[in-house]
Amino acid sequence: MSGPTGDVSDWADIKMVKAAFRRGVRKGSGGKKLTDAEASSGNLTSLKTVVPKAAYEKLNTGVYAAAKKDAKGKLNITTFVTKDFFWKMAGKNEECAKAWCVEMAEAEQKRQEEEKAAAAEGPKKGSDVTSRLTDTSKYTGSHKERFDAEGKGKGIAGRKDLHKNDGYVGEYKGEGSFEKGKKDKGSCNAADEITKRLTDTKLYAGTHKQRFDEDGRGKGTAGRKDTEEYSGYVSNYKGEGSFDKK
């Protein structure tokens, strides 16, 4: 029983069938850049990804081995696109051979359309997972503290507690107000009022009051300690100096 003759051009788009064959050869080469001429002959493995699964099973059972090869023992594209090769691959069933040929051409057509669409879109910005992982507005805890409101890294300030050593306690809110008050005479801000109250000796009480006189001058040691004059008199004697007047 002889099979159909000629190529598969009246069964399907032969350009797509040839493109599928070359795609399989290039994929089987391990990523090498092959010209169309170099990709026009291939081994059994190179056809695995481009022909229908059922067709590959038939190839693997002897059809490929029986097919005409080139000098290097590989199947040439000219032999592959013949009706006779597909007919034998389909177990000498012409309808099945035609269906496999159409399926192969349509699959290659779809791949090419998808590649063109991807090229038109340009490079993708990244997957949704990557976008979420790099969105600093979603960060929490210590990770959130490492970035400002615009998403810019704070550097070492975002990783360590830095101290200015400027003389102010940590929670003081009036930093710089004292210097500003000195430059801007006549201004009356909260820091000025606090300073005035703290330095007005008339408002002092208790032992602090005893350290200053009525004019606000400090009494020195006399304001901090009980001093005794060693005059020779007992402390409660009221006639101090009366003996010397005799």
PDB file of C-alpha atoms in Angstrom:
ATOM      1  CA  MET A   1       0.000   0.000   0.000  1.00  0.00           C
ATOM      2  CA  SER A   2       1.504   3.258  -1.150  1.00  0.00           C
ATOM      3  CA  GLY A   3       0.898   6.514   0.672  1.00  0.00           C
ATOM      4  CA  PRO A   4       0.060  10.027  -0.574  1.00  0.00           C
ATOM      5  CA  THR A   5       2.725  11.896  -2.484  1.00  0.00           C
ATOM      6  CA  GLY A   6       4.028  15.444  -2.417  1.00  0.00           C
ATOM      7  CA  ASP A   7       4.438  17.833   0.512  1.00  0.00           C
ATOM      8  CA  VAL A   8       1.817  18.858   3.078  1.00  0.00           C
ATOM      9  CA  SER A   9       1.147  22.306   1.573  1.00  0.00           C
ATOM     10  CA  ASP A  10      -2.450  21.339   0.625  1.00  0.00           C
ATOM     11  CA  TRP A  11      -3.075  19.965   4.139  1.00  0.00           C
ATOM     12  CA  ALA A  12      -1.812  22.882   6.217  1.00  0.00           C
ATOM     13  CA  ASP A  13       0.385  25.997   6.128  1.00  0.00           C
ATOM     14  CA  ILE A  14       3.730  24.429   5.200  1.00  0.00           C
ATOM     15  CA  LYS A  15       5.622  27.500   6.403  1.00  0.00           C
ATOM     16  CA  MET A  16       4.261  26.926   9.909  1.00  0.00           C
ATOM     17  CA  VAL A  17       5.127  23.214   9.755  1.00  0.00           C
ATOM     18  CA  LYS A  18       8.717  24.028   8.767  1.00  0.00           C
ATOM     19  CA  ALA A  19       8.918  26.752  11.461  1.00  0.00           C
ATOM     20  CA  ALA A  20       7.760  24.235  14.065  1.00  0.00           C
ATOM     21  CA  PHE A  21      10.423  21.759  12.951  1.00  0.00           C
ATOM     22  CA  ARG A  22      13.180  24.384  13.213  1.00  0.00           C
ATOM     23  CA  ARG A  23      11.851  25.535  16.625  1.00  0.00           C
ATOM     24  CA  GLY A  24      12.231  21.988  17.924  1.00  0.00           C
ATOM     25  CA  VAL A  25      15.771  21.676  16.544  1.00  0.00           C
ATOM     26  CA  ARG A  26      16.822  24.994  18.116  1.00  0.00           C
ATOM     27  CA  LYS A  27      15.328  24.028  21.464  1.00  0.00           C
ATOM     28  CA  GLY A  28      17.084  20.666  21.327  1.00  0.00           C
ATOM     29  CA  SER A  29      20.435  22.344  20.628  1.00  0.00           C
ATOM     30  CA  GLY A  30      20.638  23.677  24.181  1.00  0.00           C
ATOM     31  CA  GLY A  31      20.082  27.338  23.362  1.00  0.00           C
ATOM     32  CA  LYS A  32      22.541  27.649  20.474  1.00  0.00           C
ATOM     33  CA  LYS A  33      21.786  30.294  17.852  1.00  0.00           C
ATOM     34  CA  LEU A  34      21.250  28.300  14.662  1.00  0.00           C
ATOM     35  CA  THR A  35      20.581  29.616  11.184  1.00  0.00           C
ATOM     36  CA  ASP A  36      17.594  28.258   9.237  1.00  0.00           C
ATOM     37  CA  ALA A  37      19.977  26.030   7.273  1.00  0.00           C
ATOM     38  CA  GLU A  38      21.554  24.659  10.465  1.00  0.00           C
ATOM     39  CA  ALA A  39      18.100  24.087  11.975  1.00  0.00           C
ATOM     40  CA  SER A  40      16.865  22.160   8.916  1.00  0.00           C
ATOM     41  CA  SER A  41      17.901  18.762  10.215  1.00  0.00           C
ATOM     42  CA  GLY A  42      17.303  17.242  13.596  1.00  0.00           C
ATOM     43  CA  ASN A  43      17.154  14.116  15.697  1.00  0.00           C
ATOM     44  CA  LEU A  44      14.205  12.388  17.312  1.00  0.00           C
ATOM     45  CA  THR A  45      14.458  14.385  20.555  1.00  0.00           C
ATOM     46  CA  SER A  46      14.199  17.714  18.742  1.00  0.00           C
ATOM     47  CA  LEU A  47      10.734  16.746  17.448  1.00  0.00           C
ATOM     48  CA  LYS A  48       9.323  15.883  20.875  1.00  0.00           C
ATOM     49  CA  THR A  49       8.150  19.420  21.687  1.00  0.00           C
ATOM     50  CA  VAL A  50       6.637  20.299  18.296  1.00  0.00           C
ATOM     51  CA  VAL A  51       4.716  17.283  17.018  1.00  0.00           C
ATOM     52  CA  PRO A  52       1.496  16.044  18.700  1.00  0.00           C
ATOM     53  CA  LYS A  53       2.125  13.689  21.634  1.00  0.00           C
ATOM     54  CA  ALA A  54       0.499  10.738  19.892  1.00  0.00           C
ATOM     55  CA  ALA A  55       2.582  11.414  16.780  1.00  0.00           C
ATOM     56  CA  TYR A  56       5.814  11.375  18.783  1.00  0.00           C
ATOM     57  CA  GLU A  57       4.909   7.997  20.259  1.00  0.00           C
ATOM     58  CA  LYS A  58       4.601   6.636  16.709  1.00  0.00           C
ATOM     59  CA  LEU A  59       7.947   8.179  15.722  1.00  0.00           C
ATOM     60  CA  ASN A  60       9.587   6.597  18.704  1.00  0.00           C
ATOM     61  CA  THR A  61       8.377   3.114  17.761  1.00  0.00           C
ATOM     62  CA  GLY A  62      10.334   2.919  14.500  1.00  0.00           C
ATOM     63  CA  VAL A  63       9.011   5.445  11.978  1.00  0.00           C
ATOM     64  CA  TYR A  64      11.865   7.849  12.652  1.00  0.00           C
ATOM     65  CA  ALA A  65      14.431   5.078  12.459  1.00  0.00           C
ATOM     66  CA  ALA A  66      13.076   3.955   9.083  1.00  0.00           C
ATOM     67  CA  ALA A  67      12.954   7.442   7.591  1.00  0.00           C
ATOM     68  CA  LYS A  68      15.596   8.669   5.190  1.00  0.00           C
ATOM     69  CA  LYS A  69      18.465  10.485   6.958  1.00  0.00           C
ATOM     70  CA  ASP A  70      21.219  12.842   5.856  1.00  0.00           C
ATOM     71  CA  ALA A  71      24.953  12.130   6.044  1.00  0.00           C
ATOM     72  CA  LYS A  72      24.983  12.981   9.761  1.00  0.00           C
ATOM     73  CA  GLY A  73      22.166  10.547  10.517  1.00  0.00           C
ATOM     74  CA  LYS A  74      19.580  13.271  11.066  1.00  0.00           C
ATOM     75  CA  LEU A  75      16.107  13.768   9.611  1.00  0.00           C
ATOM     76  CA  ASN A  76      16.025  16.522   6.986  1.00  0.00           C
ATOM     77  CA  ILE A  77      13.213  19.077   6.932  1.00  0.00           C
ATOM     78  CA  THR A  78      12.459  18.223   3.301  1.00  0.00           C
ATOM     79  CA  THR A  79      11.643  14.645   4.275  1.00  0.00           C
ATOM     80  CA  PHE A  80       9.682  15.745   7.338  1.00  0.00           C
ATOM     81  CA  VAL A  81       7.182  17.930   5.413  1.00  0.00           C
ATOM     82  CA  THR A  82       6.164  15.165   2.993  1.00  0.00           C
ATOM     83  CA  LYS A  83       2.709  13.618   3.162  1.00  0.00           C
ATOM     84  CA  ASP A  84       4.344  10.182   3.104  1.00  0.00           C
ATOM     85  CA  PHE A  85       6.244  10.857   6.370  1.00  0.00           C
ATOM     86  CA  PHE A  86       3.096  12.060   8.195  1.00  0.00           C
ATOM     87  CA  TRP A  87       1.124   9.148   6.676  1.00  0.00           C
ATOM     88  CA  LYS A  88       3.597   6.600   8.042  1.00  0.00           C
ATOM     89  CA  MET A  89       3.755   8.459  11.377  1.00  0.00           C
ATOM     90  CA  ALA A  90      -0.072   8.166  11.584  1.00  0.00           C
ATOM     91  CA  GLY A  91       0.002   4.425  11.039  1.00  0.00           C
ATOM     92  CA  LYS A  92      -0.882   4.823   7.333  1.00  0.00           C
ATOM     93  CA  ASN A  93      -4.085   6.682   8.197  1.00  0.00           C
ATOM     94  CA  GLU A  94      -4.334   9.663   5.858  1.00  0.00           C
ATOM     95  CA  GLU A  95      -7.062  11.462   7.817  1.00  0.00           C
ATOM     96  CA  CYS A  96      -5.072  11.164  11.009  1.00  0.00           C
ATOM     97  CA  ALA A  97      -1.921  12.289   9.201  1.00  0.00           C
ATOM     98  CA  LYS A  98      -3.689  15.397   7.918  1.00  0.00           C
ATOM     99  CA  ALA A  99      -5.135  16.198  11.371  1.00  0.00           C
ATOM    100  CA  TRP A 100      -1.694  15.978  13.003  1.00  0.00           C
ATOM    101  CA  CYS A 101      -0.214  18.213  10.334  1.00  0.00           C
ATOM    102  CA  VAL A 102      -2.931  20.853  10.880  1.00  0.00           C
ATOM    103  CA  GLU A 103      -2.537  20.648  14.660  1.00  0.00           C
ATOM    104  CA  MET A 104       1.206  21.201  14.374  1.00  0.00           C
ATOM    105  CA  ALA A 105       0.815  24.210  12.042  1.00  0.00           C
ATOM    106  CA  GLU A 106      -1.853  25.855  14.206  1.00  0.00           C
ATOM    107  CA  ALA A 107       0.207  25.397  17.365  1.00  0.00           C
ATOM    108  CA  GLU A 108       3.193  27.108  15.742  1.00  0.00           C
ATOM    109  CA  GLN A 109       0.972  29.924  14.475  1.00  0.00           C
ATOM    110  CA  LYS A 110      -0.284  30.513  18.020  1.00  0.00           C
ATOM    111  CA  ARG A 111       3.267  30.541  19.435  1.00  0.00           C
ATOM    112  CA  GLN A 112       4.353  33.164  16.913  1.00  0.00           C
ATOM    113  CA  GLU A 113       1.353  35.387  17.643  1.00  0.00           C
ATOM    114  CA  GLU A 114       2.057  35.212  21.380  1.00  0.00           C
ATOM    115  CA  GLU A 115       5.705  36.133  20.805  1.00  0.00           C
ATOM    116  CA  LYS A 116       4.723  39.155  18.709  1.00  0.00           C
ATOM    117  CA  ALA A 117       2.268  40.328  21.373  1.00  0.00           C
ATOM    118  CA  ALA A 118       4.907  40.000  24.093  1.00  0.00           C
ATOM    119  CA  ALA A 119       7.423  41.953  22.011  1.00  0.00           C
ATOM    120  CA  ALA A 120       4.882  44.736  21.425  1.00  0.00           C
ATOM    121  CA  GLU A 121       4.218  45.077  25.172  1.00  0.00           C
ATOM    122  CA  GLY A 122       7.903  45.462  25.946  1.00  0.00           C
ATOM    123  CA  PRO A 123       9.678  44.175  29.038  1.00  0.00           C
ATOM    124  CA  LYS A 124       7.437  43.559  32.016  1.00  0.00           C
ATOM    125  CA  LYS A 125       7.985  45.524  35.222  1.00  0.00           C
ATOM    126  CA  GLY A 126       7.915  42.378  37.322  1.00  0.00           C
ATOM    127  CA  SER A 127       5.506  39.936  38.805  1.00  0.00           C
ATOM    128  CA  ASP A 128       2.850  40.820  41.362  1.00  0.00           C
ATOM    129  CA  VAL A 129       4.901  39.075  44.024  1.00  0.00           C
ATOM    130  CA  THR A 130       7.942  41.258  43.296  1.00  0.00           C
ATOM    131  CA  SER A 131       5.787  44.390  43.314  1.00  0.00           C
ATOM    132  CA  ARG A 132       4.385  43.564  46.737  1.00  0.00           C
ATOM    133  CA  LEU A 133       7.805  42.765  48.177  1.00  0.00           C
ATOM    134  CA  THR A 134       9.252  46.102  47.005  1.00  0.00           C
ATOM    135  CA  ASP A 135       6.294  48.314  48.015  1.00  0.00           C
ATOM    136  CA  THR A 136       7.640  50.077  51.136  1.00  0.00           C
ATOM    137  CA  SER A 137       4.173  51.434  52.003  1.00  0.00           C
ATOM    138  CA  LYS A 138       3.174  47.850  52.906  1.00  0.00           C
ATOM    139  CA  TYR A 139       6.121  47.312  55.274  1.00  0.00           C
ATOM    140  CA  THR A 140       5.485  46.994  59.015  1.00  0.00           C
ATOM    141  CA  GLY A 141       7.485  47.002  62.245  1.00  0.00           C
ATOM    142  CA  SER A 142      11.214  47.677  62.100  1.00  0.00           C
ATOM    143  CA  HIS A 143      11.229  47.316  58.302  1.00  0.00           C
ATOM    144  CA  LYS A 144       8.812  50.254  57.986  1.00  0.00           C
ATOM    145  CA  GLU A 145      11.116  52.469  60.083  1.00  0.00           C
ATOM    146  CA  ARG A 146      13.920  52.053  57.538  1.00  0.00           C
ATOM    147  CA  PHE A 147      12.093  54.083  54.845  1.00  0.00           C
ATOM    148  CA  ASP A 148      10.556  57.560  54.722  1.00  0.00           C
ATOM    149  CA  ALA A 149       7.066  58.449  53.449  1.00  0.00           C
ATOM    150  CA  GLU A 150       8.334  58.562  49.837  1.00  0.00           C
ATOM    151  CA  GLY A 151       9.892  55.115  50.048  1.00  0.00           C
ATOM    152  CA  LYS A 152      13.483  56.355  50.230  1.00  0.00           C
ATOM    153  CA  GLY A 153      15.839  54.515  52.562  1.00  0.00           C
ATOM    154  CA  LYS A 154      16.922  56.365  55.705  1.00  0.00           C
ATOM    155  CA  GLY A 155      20.341  54.748  55.735  1.00  0.00           C
ATOM    156  CA  ILE A 156      21.931  54.090  59.127  1.00  0.00           C
ATOM    157  CA  ALA A 157      19.279  56.281  60.805  1.00  0.00           C
ATOM    158  CA  GLY A 158      16.693  53.673  59.847  1.00  0.00           C
ATOM    159  CA  ARG A 159      18.664  50.858  61.478  1.00  0.00           C
ATOM    160  CA  LYS A 160      20.058  52.419  64.664  1.00  0.00           C
ATOM    161  CA  ASP A 161      18.944  54.845  67.365  1.00  0.00           C
ATOM    162  CA  LEU A 162      21.181  57.865  66.829  1.00  0.00           C
ATOM    163  CA  HIS A 163      21.872  60.441  69.572  1.00  0.00           C
ATOM    164  CA  LYS A 164      22.630  64.075  68.696  1.00  0.00           C
ATOM    165  CA  ASN A 165      24.409  64.832  71.988  1.00  0.00           C
ATOM    166  CA  ASP A 166      23.131  68.429  71.728  1.00  0.00           C
ATOM    167  CA  GLY A 167      22.427  68.893  75.434  1.00  0.00           C
ATOM    168  CA  TYR A 168      18.647  68.474  75.225  1.00  0.00           C
ATOM    169  CA  VAL A 169      16.767  65.590  76.824  1.00  0.00           C
ATOM    170  CA  GLY A 170      15.119  63.172  74.409  1.00  0.00           C
ATOM    171  CA  GLU A 171      11.499  64.367  74.690  1.00  0.00           C
ATOM    172  CA  TYR A 172      12.230  68.133  74.805  1.00  0.00           C
ATOM    173  CA  LYS A 173      10.232  69.908  72.062  1.00  0.00           C
ATOM    174  CA  GLY A 174      11.699  73.422  72.294  1.00  0.00           C
ATOM    175  CA  GLU A 175      15.089  72.750  70.734  1.00  0.00           C
ATOM    176  CA  GLY A 176      16.654  75.992  69.483  1.00  0.00           C
ATOM    177  CA  SER A 177      14.036  78.229  71.144  1.00  0.00           C
ATOM    178  CA  PHE A 178      16.505  79.670  73.663  1.00  0.00           C
ATOM    179  CA  GLU A 179      18.957  80.774  70.968  1.00  0.00           C
ATOM    180  CA  LYS A 180      16.113  82.165  68.886  1.00  0.00           C
ATOM    181  CA  GLY A 181      14.869  84.180  71.862  1.00  0.00           C
ATOM    182  CA  LYS A 182      18.296  85.762  72.349  1.00  0.00           C
ATOM    183  CA  LYS A 183      18.421  86.864  68.705  1.00  0.00           C
ATOM    184  CA  ASP A 184      14.850  88.098  68.674  1.00  0.00           C
ATOM    185  CA  LYS A 185      14.664  90.395  71.710  1.00  0.00           C
ATOM    186  CA  GLY A 186      11.205  91.282  72.870  1.00  0.00           C
ATOM    187  CA  SER A 187       9.758  87.935  71.902  1.00  0.00           C
ATOM    188  CA  CYS A 188       8.045  86.057  74.674  1.00  0.00           C
ATOM    189  CA  ASN A 189       7.842  82.346  74.087  1.00  0.00           C
ATOM    190  CA  ALA A 190       7.294  79.393  76.377  1.00  0.00           C
ATOM    191  CA  ALA A 191      11.019  78.751  76.809  1.00  0.00           C
ATOM    192  CA  ASP A 192      11.623  82.383  77.918  1.00  0.00           C
ATOM    193  CA  GLU A 193       8.885  82.188  80.536  1.00  0.00           C
ATOM    194  CA  ILE A 194      10.259  78.943  81.932  1.00  0.00           C
ATOM    195  CA  THR A 195      13.765  80.412  82.110  1.00  0.00           C
ATOM    196  CA  LYS A 196      12.473  83.526  83.934  1.00  0.00           C
ATOM    197  CA  ARG A 197      10.622  81.492  86.521  1.00  0.00           C
ATOM    198  CA  LEU A 198      13.581  79.238  87.143  1.00  0.00           C
ATOM    199  CA  THR A 199      15.962  82.183  87.673  1.00  0.00           C
ATOM    200  CA  ASP A 200      13.692  84.467  89.748  1.00  0.00           C
ATOM    201  CA  THR A 201      15.076  84.008  93.303  1.00  0.00           C
ATOM    202  CA  LYS A 202      12.014  85.716  94.809  1.00  0.00           C
ATOM    203  CA  LEU A 203       9.978  82.645  93.829  1.00  0.00           C
ATOM    204  CA  TYR A 204      12.354  80.236  95.540  1.00  0.00           C
ATOM    205  CA  ALA A 205      11.197  78.448  98.683  1.00  0.00           C
ATOM    206  CA  GLY A 206      12.702  76.376 101.476  1.00  0.00           C
ATOM    207  CA  THR A 207      16.452  75.883 101.554  1.00  0.00           C
ATOM    208  CA  HIS A 208      16.820  77.305  98.037  1.00  0.00           C
ATOM    209  CA  LYS A 209      15.423  80.645  99.244  1.00  0.00           C
ATOM    210  CA  GLN A 210      18.011  80.769 102.081  1.00  0.00           C
ATOM    211  CA  ARG A 211      20.850  80.714  99.567  1.00  0.00           C
ATOM    212  CA  PHE A 212      20.087  84.219  98.189  1.00  0.00           C
ATOM    213  CA  ASP A 213      19.689  87.669  99.803  1.00  0.00           C
ATOM    214  CA  GLU A 214      16.851  90.139  99.142  1.00  0.00           C
ATOM    215  CA  ASP A 215      18.609  91.475  96.038  1.00  0.00           C
ATOM    216  CA  GLY A 216      18.930  88.013  94.548  1.00  0.00           C
ATOM    217  CA  ARG A 217      22.658  87.715  95.188  1.00  0.00           C
ATOM    218  CA  GLY A 218      23.992  84.365  96.300  1.00  0.00           C
ATOM    219  CA  LYS A 219      25.184  84.097  99.882  1.00  0.00           C
ATOM    220  CA  GLY A 220      27.955  81.664  99.058  1.00  0.00           C
ATOM    221  CA  THR A 221      28.897  79.155 101.748  1.00  0.00           C
ATOM    222  CA  ALA A 222      26.736  80.966 104.275  1.00  0.00           C
ATOM    223  CA  GLY A 223      23.712  80.080 102.194  1.00  0.00           C
ATOM    224  CA  ARG A 224      24.564  76.397 102.141  1.00  0.00           C
ATOM    225  CA  LYS A 225      26.024  75.714 105.617  1.00  0.00           C
ATOM    226  CA  ASP A 226      25.429  76.758 109.238  1.00  0.00           C
ATOM    227  CA  THR A 227      28.585  78.752 110.105  1.00  0.00           C
ATOM    228  CA  GLU A 228      29.739  79.387 113.673  1.00  0.00           C
ATOM    229  CA  GLU A 229      32.018  82.145 114.964  1.00  0.00           C
ATOM    230  CA  TYR A 230      34.513  80.823 117.453  1.00  0.00           C
ATOM    231  CA  SER A 231      34.326  83.815 119.831  1.00  0.00           C
ATOM    232  CA  GLY A 232      34.685  81.860 123.062  1.00  0.00           C
ATOM    233  CA  TYR A 233      31.075  82.427 124.096  1.00  0.00           C
ATOM    234  CA  VAL A 234      28.468  79.762 124.379  1.00  0.00           C
ATOM    235  CA  SER A 235      25.794  80.002 121.732  1.00  0.00           C
ATOM    236  CA  ASN A 236      22.964  81.314 123.956  1.00  0.00           C
ATOM    237  CA  TYR A 237      25.056  83.927 125.872  1.00  0.00           C
ATOM    238  CA  LYS A 238      23.545  87.441 125.398  1.00  0.00           C
ATOM    239  CA  GLY A 239      26.327  89.565 126.848  1.00  0.00           C
ATOM    240  CA  GLU A 240      28.903  89.151 124.119  1.00  0.00           C
ATOM    241  CA  GLY A 241      31.461  92.024 124.297  1.00  0.00           C
ATOM    242  CA  SER A 242      30.286  93.382 127.649  1.00  0.00           C
ATOM    243  CA  PHE A 243      33.522  92.352 129.408  1.00  0.00           C
ATOM    244  CA  ASP A 244      35.665  94.277 127.000  1.00  0.00           C
ATOM    245  CA  LYS A 245      33.678  97.472 127.678  1.00  0.00           C
ATOM    246  CA  LYS A 246      34.795  97.500 131.324  1.00  0.00           C
TER     247      LYS A 246
END
